[in-house]
Tab-separated table of C-alpha atoms in Angstrom:
chain	number	residue	atom	x	y	z
U	1	MET	CA	16.848	31.780	11.377
U	2	GLU	CA	20.046	31.984	13.283
U	3	GLN	CA	20.044	28.280	13.996
U	4	ALA	CA	19.295	27.214	10.537
U	5	LEU	CA	21.765	29.433	8.710
U	6	GLY	CA	24.472	29.958	11.374
U	7	VAL	CA	24.133	33.774	11.379
U	8	ARG	CA	23.682	36.415	14.116
U	9	ILE	CA	20.777	38.662	13.798
U	10	GLY	CA	20.373	42.069	15.564
U	11	VAL	CA	17.624	44.759	15.427
U	12	SER	CA	18.329	48.307	15.329
U	13	GLY	CA	15.187	50.475	14.984
U	14	THR	CA	13.383	49.125	11.987
U	15	ALA	CA	16.378	47.529	10.409
U	16	LEU	CA	17.837	44.029	10.772
U	17	LYS	CA	21.618	43.544	11.058
U	18	ILE	CA	22.768	40.152	9.912
U	19	ALA	CA	26.375	39.042	10.826
U	20	GLY	CA	28.027	35.792	9.542
U	21	PRO	CA	29.621	34.211	6.406
U	22	HIS	CA	28.689	36.136	3.209
U	23	ALA	CA	26.667	33.391	1.455
U	24	GLU	CA	24.651	32.710	4.631
U	25	GLN	CA	24.227	36.492	5.164
U	26	THR	CA	22.935	36.843	1.649
U	27	LEU	CA	20.516	33.923	1.980
U	28	ALA	CA	19.159	35.252	5.364
U	29	GLY	CA	18.546	38.569	3.647
U	30	LYS	CA	16.720	36.855	0.858
U	31	VAL	CA	14.471	34.807	3.278
U	32	PHE	CA	13.527	38.050	5.239
U	33	GLY	CA	12.833	39.838	2.105
U	34	GLU	CA	10.577	37.040	0.697
U	35	LEU	CA	8.803	36.520	4.048
U	36	TYR	CA	8.092	40.316	4.372
U	37	GLU	CA	6.404	40.240	0.844
U	38	LEU	CA	4.254	37.347	2.168
U	39	LEU	CA	3.212	39.353	5.062
U	40	LYS	CA	2.434	42.452	3.029
U	41	ARG	CA	0.101	40.282	0.911
U	42	GLY	CA	-1.666	39.142	4.027
U	43	TYR	CA	-0.226	35.666	4.377
U	44	PRO	CA	0.055	34.617	8.157
U	45	VAL	CA	3.651	33.558	8.518
U	46	TYR	CA	4.134	30.838	11.224
U	47	PRO	CA	7.495	29.637	12.764
U	48	SER	CA	7.207	26.464	10.522
U	49	ASP	CA	6.968	28.766	7.523
U	50	VAL	CA	10.373	30.181	8.305
U	51	GLU	CA	11.862	26.641	8.320
U	52	TYR	CA	10.117	25.788	4.997
U	53	ALA	CA	11.330	29.183	3.446
U	54	VAL	CA	15.036	28.657	4.539
U	55	ARG	CA	14.841	25.020	2.983
U	56	ILE	CA	13.297	26.236	-0.179
U	57	LEU	CA	15.676	29.093	-0.876
U	58	ARG	CA	18.703	27.113	0.290
U	59	GLY	CA	17.836	24.658	-2.484
U	60	ASP	CA	17.094	27.267	-5.081
U	61	ARG	CA	18.141	30.857	-4.492
U	62	ASN	CA	15.932	32.093	-7.499
U	63	ALA	CA	12.607	30.470	-6.007
U	64	GLU	CA	9.739	32.869	-5.406
U	65	LEU	CA	8.056	32.058	-2.125
U	66	GLN	CA	4.914	34.015	-3.191
U	67	ASP	CA	4.471	31.571	-6.134
U	68	ILE	CA	4.488	28.637	-3.720
U	69	PHE	CA	2.845	29.824	-0.448
U	70	LEU	CA	0.283	32.041	-2.014
U	71	ASP	CA	-1.029	29.279	-4.194
U	72	THR	CA	-4.044	28.627	-1.918
U	73	ILE	CA	-5.688	25.083	-2.506
U	74	TYR	CA	-8.213	25.082	0.336
U	75	VAL	CA	-9.118	26.747	3.615
U	76	SER	CA	-9.635	24.183	6.278
U	77	ALA	CA	-12.315	23.847	8.984
U	78	HIS	CA	-9.886	25.409	11.272
U	79	LYS	CA	-9.533	28.494	9.016
U	80	ARG	CA	-5.991	27.395	8.194
U	81	VAL	CA	-4.915	27.891	4.623
U	82	ILE	CA	-3.704	24.844	2.884
U	83	SER	CA	-1.033	25.642	0.307
U	84	PRO	CA	2.250	24.041	-0.860
U	85	LYS	CA	5.334	24.351	1.405
U	86	SER	CA	8.068	23.168	-0.976
U	87	ILE	CA	8.966	23.312	-4.639
U	88	ASN	CA	8.021	19.688	-5.173
U	89	GLN	CA	4.584	20.255	-3.387
U	90	LYS	CA	3.964	23.124	-5.883
U	91	LEU	CA	4.898	20.863	-8.791
U	92	TYR	CA	2.558	18.224	-7.321
U	93	ILE	CA	-0.519	20.430	-7.086
U	94	ASP	CA	0.210	21.781	-10.588
U	95	ALA	CA	0.440	18.247	-11.836
U	96	ILE	CA	-2.968	17.512	-10.298
U	97	ARG	CA	-4.428	20.496	-11.929
U	98	ASN	CA	-3.167	19.677	-15.428
U	99	HIS	CA	-3.207	15.929	-15.537
U	100	ASP	CA	-5.948	13.124	-14.902
U	101	ILE	CA	-3.653	10.577	-13.236
U	102	VAL	CA	-0.885	11.722	-10.869
U	103	PHE	CA	1.418	9.531	-8.775
U	104	GLY	CA	2.984	11.194	-5.690
U	105	ILE	CA	5.827	9.024	-4.563
U	106	GLY	CA	8.027	9.756	-1.387
U	107	PRO	CA	8.601	9.405	2.286
U	108	ALA	CA	6.091	9.986	5.088
U	109	GLY	CA	5.179	13.542	6.074
U	110	THR	CA	5.764	15.027	2.579
U	111	GLY	CA	2.124	16.062	2.162
U	112	LYS	CA	1.192	13.623	-0.626
U	113	THR	CA	-2.141	12.404	0.617
U	114	TYR	CA	-2.913	15.704	2.474
U	115	LEU	CA	-2.591	17.923	-0.550
U	116	ALA	CA	-4.410	15.566	-2.689
U	117	MET	CA	-7.417	15.541	-0.225
U	118	ALA	CA	-7.227	19.372	-0.205
U	119	MET	CA	-7.421	19.424	-4.084
U	120	ALA	CA	-10.179	16.917	-3.939
U	121	LEU	CA	-12.296	18.937	-1.561
U	122	ALA	CA	-11.594	22.247	-3.522
U	123	ALA	CA	-12.898	20.503	-6.716
U	124	LEU	CA	-15.917	19.084	-4.909
U	125	MET	CA	-16.773	22.573	-3.364
U	126	LYS	CA	-16.405	24.098	-6.889
U	127	ASN	CA	-18.672	21.555	-8.457
U	128	GLN	CA	-15.925	20.304	-10.739
U	129	VAL	CA	-16.671	16.800	-9.549
U	130	THR	CA	-19.819	15.344	-7.841
U	131	ARG	CA	-18.033	12.981	-5.403
U	132	MET	CA	-14.688	12.277	-3.783
U	133	VAL	CA	-13.559	8.700	-3.275
U	134	LEU	CA	-10.757	7.915	-0.865
U	135	CYS	CA	-9.362	4.465	-0.562
U	136	ARG	CA	-6.274	2.416	0.523
U	137	PRO	CA	-5.406	-1.309	0.641
U	138	ALA	CA	-6.301	-3.078	3.842
U	139	VAL	CA	-2.717	-4.221	4.612
U	140	GLU	CA	-1.196	-4.705	8.015
U	141	ALA	CA	1.841	-2.573	8.677
U	142	GLY	CA	4.381	-5.075	9.657
U	143	GLU	CA	2.308	-6.744	12.429
U	144	LYS	CA	-0.403	-9.443	12.612
U	145	LEU	CA	-3.584	-8.034	14.136
U	146	GLY	CA	-5.330	-11.482	14.127
U	147	PHE	CA	-9.058	-11.764	14.261
U	148	LEU	CA	-10.910	-8.346	14.284
U	149	PRO	CA	-14.500	-8.313	15.684
U	150	GLY	CA	-17.490	-6.643	14.046
U	151	ASP	CA	-19.080	-6.642	10.496
U	152	LEU	CA	-16.968	-6.011	7.353
U	153	ALA	CA	-17.047	-2.222	7.771
U	154	GLU	CA	-15.966	-2.377	11.278
U	155	LYS	CA	-13.085	-4.729	10.346
U	156	VAL	CA	-11.666	-2.411	7.580
U	157	ASN	CA	-12.237	0.944	9.442
U	158	PRO	CA	-9.004	0.801	11.274
U	159	TYR	CA	-7.077	0.652	8.010
U	160	LEU	CA	-9.046	3.778	6.812
U	161	ARG	CA	-8.648	5.801	9.960
U	162	PRO	CA	-5.765	7.883	8.591
U	163	LEU	CA	-7.898	9.187	5.698
U	164	TYR	CA	-10.773	10.057	8.178
U	165	ASP	CA	-8.244	11.867	10.351
U	166	ALA	CA	-7.099	14.019	7.340
U	167	LEU	CA	-10.693	14.595	6.234
U	168	HIS	CA	-11.865	15.843	9.785
U	169	ASP	CA	-8.790	18.198	9.885
U	170	MET	CA	-10.173	19.865	6.734
U	171	VAL	CA	-13.854	19.642	7.171
U	172	ASP	CA	-15.772	20.212	10.424
U	173	PHE	CA	-17.125	16.928	11.867
U	174	ASP	CA	-20.776	17.470	11.282
U	175	ARG	CA	-20.444	18.575	7.659
U	176	ALA	CA	-18.058	15.640	7.049
U	177	ARG	CA	-20.638	13.143	8.472
U	178	ARG	CA	-23.356	14.494	6.216
U	179	MET	CA	-21.141	14.328	3.155
U	180	LEU	CA	-20.195	10.683	4.143
U	181	GLU	CA	-23.880	9.761	4.639
U	182	ARG	CA	-24.963	11.205	1.301
U	183	GLY	CA	-22.070	9.515	-0.500
U	184	THR	CA	-20.552	12.799	-1.719
U	185	ILE	CA	-17.429	11.595	0.074
U	186	GLU	CA	-16.777	7.888	0.152
U	187	VAL	CA	-14.102	6.194	2.201
U	188	ALA	CA	-13.530	2.488	1.200
U	189	PRO	CA	-10.966	-0.132	1.031
U	190	LEU	CA	-9.303	-0.702	-2.376
U	191	ALA	CA	-11.146	-4.140	-2.713
U	192	PHE	CA	-14.521	-2.300	-2.928
U	193	MET	CA	-13.478	-0.627	-6.179
U	194	ARG	CA	-13.585	-3.704	-8.197
U	195	GLY	CA	-16.095	-3.670	-10.970
U	196	ARG	CA	-17.019	-0.024	-10.593
U	197	THR	CA	-16.705	2.794	-13.108
U	198	LEU	CA	-16.186	6.176	-11.446
U	199	ASN	CA	-17.528	9.186	-13.364
U	200	ASP	CA	-17.359	12.902	-12.209
U	201	SER	CA	-15.079	11.768	-9.375
U	202	PHE	CA	-11.891	12.684	-7.683
U	203	ILE	CA	-10.307	9.522	-6.511
U	204	ILE	CA	-7.378	9.150	-4.163
U	205	LEU	CA	-5.445	5.837	-3.626
U	206	ASP	CA	-3.257	6.166	-0.437
U	207	GLU	CA	-0.607	3.697	0.725
U	208	ALA	CA	-0.354	2.435	-2.929
U	209	GLN	CA	3.087	0.673	-2.209
U	210	ASN	CA	0.878	-2.006	-0.633
U	211	THR	CA	-1.111	-2.814	-3.710
U	212	THR	CA	-0.350	-5.829	-5.888
U	213	SER	CA	0.279	-5.490	-9.547
U	214	GLU	CA	-3.381	-6.766	-10.295
U	215	GLN	CA	-4.846	-4.362	-7.678
U	216	MET	CA	-3.018	-1.300	-9.181
U	217	LYS	CA	-4.129	-2.249	-12.735
U	218	MET	CA	-7.716	-2.625	-11.487
U	219	PHE	CA	-7.731	0.699	-9.504
U	220	LEU	CA	-6.325	2.587	-12.641
U	221	THR	CA	-8.950	1.063	-14.950
U	222	ARG	CA	-11.807	2.346	-12.783
U	223	LEU	CA	-11.445	5.995	-14.031
U	224	GLY	CA	-14.468	7.220	-15.852
U	225	TYR	CA	-15.393	10.454	-17.712
U	226	ASN	CA	-14.462	13.806	-16.079
U	227	SER	CA	-12.509	12.121	-13.182
U	228	LYS	CA	-9.166	12.440	-11.629
U	229	ALA	CA	-6.956	9.928	-9.765
U	230	VAL	CA	-4.099	10.664	-7.442
U	231	ILE	CA	-1.973	7.734	-6.276
U	232	THR	CA	0.297	8.209	-3.248
U	233	GLY	CA	2.789	5.914	-1.636
U	234	ASP	CA	6.153	5.442	-0.107
U	235	ILE	CA	8.165	2.596	-1.915
U	236	THR	CA	10.473	2.341	1.139
U	237	GLN	CA	7.624	1.107	3.419
U	238	ILE	CA	6.080	-1.927	1.683
U	239	ASP	CA	4.167	-4.255	3.938
U	240	LEU	CA	3.181	-6.923	1.210
U	241	PRO	CA	4.188	-10.556	1.968
U	242	SER	CA	7.674	-11.465	0.872
U	243	GLY	CA	7.818	-12.161	-2.828
U	244	LYS	CA	4.772	-10.072	-3.898
U	245	LEU	CA	5.640	-7.225	-6.238
U	246	SER	CA	4.454	-3.787	-5.284
U	247	GLY	CA	1.930	-2.444	-7.822
U	248	LEU	CA	3.338	1.033	-7.215
U	249	LYS	CA	6.919	0.008	-8.083
U	250	GLU	CA	5.681	-1.705	-11.201
U	251	ALA	CA	3.576	1.167	-12.360
U	252	ARG	CA	6.720	3.428	-12.314
U	253	ILE	CA	8.212	1.242	-14.909
U	254	VAL	CA	5.033	0.362	-16.977
U	255	LEU	CA	3.536	3.875	-17.096
U	256	GLY	CA	6.712	6.022	-16.756
U	257	GLY	CA	6.399	7.227	-20.300
U	258	THR	CA	2.690	7.412	-20.772
U	259	LYS	CA	1.316	10.785	-21.934
U	260	GLY	CA	-1.199	12.218	-19.537
U	261	ILE	CA	0.182	10.586	-16.477
U	262	GLU	CA	2.581	12.535	-14.212
U	263	PHE	CA	4.965	11.108	-11.561
U	264	ILE	CA	6.053	13.575	-8.685
U	265	TYR	CA	8.950	12.377	-6.525
U	266	PHE	CA	9.269	13.866	-2.856
U	267	THR	CA	12.208	13.774	-0.653
U	268	ASP	CA	13.117	14.271	2.930
U	269	ARG	CA	13.383	17.989	1.995
U	270	ASP	CA	9.731	18.113	1.376
U	271	VAL	CA	8.642	16.885	4.941
U	272	VAL	CA	6.123	19.115	6.650
U	273	ARG	CA	5.691	17.347	9.937
U	274	HIS	CA	7.791	17.854	13.118
U	275	ARG	CA	11.256	18.903	12.152
U	276	LEU	CA	12.677	15.731	13.611
U	277	VAL	CA	10.770	13.706	11.065
U	278	GLN	CA	13.094	15.050	8.296
U	279	SER	CA	16.135	14.066	10.321
U	280	ILE	CA	14.726	10.572	11.041
U	281	ILE	CA	13.939	9.964	7.386
U	282	ALA	CA	17.460	11.097	6.466
U	283	ALA	CA	19.073	8.954	9.059
U	284	TYR	CA	17.211	5.774	7.971
U	285	GLU	CA	18.201	6.431	4.314
U	286	SER	CA	21.780	6.897	5.389
U	287	PHE	CA	21.574	3.716	7.414
U	288	ASN	CA	20.059	1.680	4.430
U	289	THR	CA	22.815	3.057	2.093
U	290	GLU	CA	25.946	3.012	4.068
U	291	GLY	CA	25.125	0.421	6.872
U	292	PRO	CA	25.115	0.894	10.667
U	293	SER	CA	27.775	2.994	12.250
U	294	GLN	CA	29.628	1.848	15.303
U	295	PRO	CA	27.843	2.812	18.494
U	296	SER	CA	29.570	5.157	20.801
U	297	ALA	CA	30.109	4.759	24.603
U	298	ARG	CA	27.316	7.328	25.249
U	299	ASP	CA	24.887	4.940	23.526
U	300	GLY	CA	24.846	2.789	26.701
U	301	ASN	CA	26.508	-0.284	25.098
U	302	HIS	CA	29.896	0.165	26.959
U	303	GLN	CA	30.681	-2.276	29.696
U	304	SER	CA	31.909	-1.113	33.147
């Protein structure tokens, strides 16, 4: 708290004494008060939650942390409560609840896919849907992998590994395996969606920035009765061949005003990975906007 807000905090008995500029003092008091209310409600506050709380309340002094942190989506296999950690994440899960098609667009680490999977699993456990379908386009991320050995499933599995990782983080391995074997959960490359109609399903398309225009239209028209679709992607990390229009970028324009479809945009302030990830994203955005700054002597580029 001291590092984030530039204040000094002392403890006297059961009282906290906060010293520093008035605005930061007030904000620190608000953060402590909100976190204490969470603790009284039984919410386990971790060090990372303090960072998220400061970030949320710095952006909106009127925000109520209870409305965000106590909105439990799912309890993972590790008994960890999955809930939103920013205002945009709260807007995102509310959009998924209230709309059949939701686009989550923003940088890596903002919880777009993870929260969508938690919502899908919650819907599956409550029998609101009968299956969960996870897919992503099989596109190489800026590198040529060459020939991959094995049958078709073995060739595409490396592209789907991030989805399996997130799944196993939420569901214990044996249970996930049984659900995959029964087809209750399906993980597949986007190309396998062609020609299908998905009823009673919760469908997630990950890395959607790497879909072509045709693939995006194909995916969106797979939606059947009593189904939801969540499309996630980062339009700053497109790995399509040069000259190919991203289906995600096009969908923003084509479907932006369509009733029943919601677009939620994330920023670096919504990052919930290692604290340095937020700084890395901000630095790259600044670099792309303003251009490179001149290296200093300490960068190792000076000559002796």
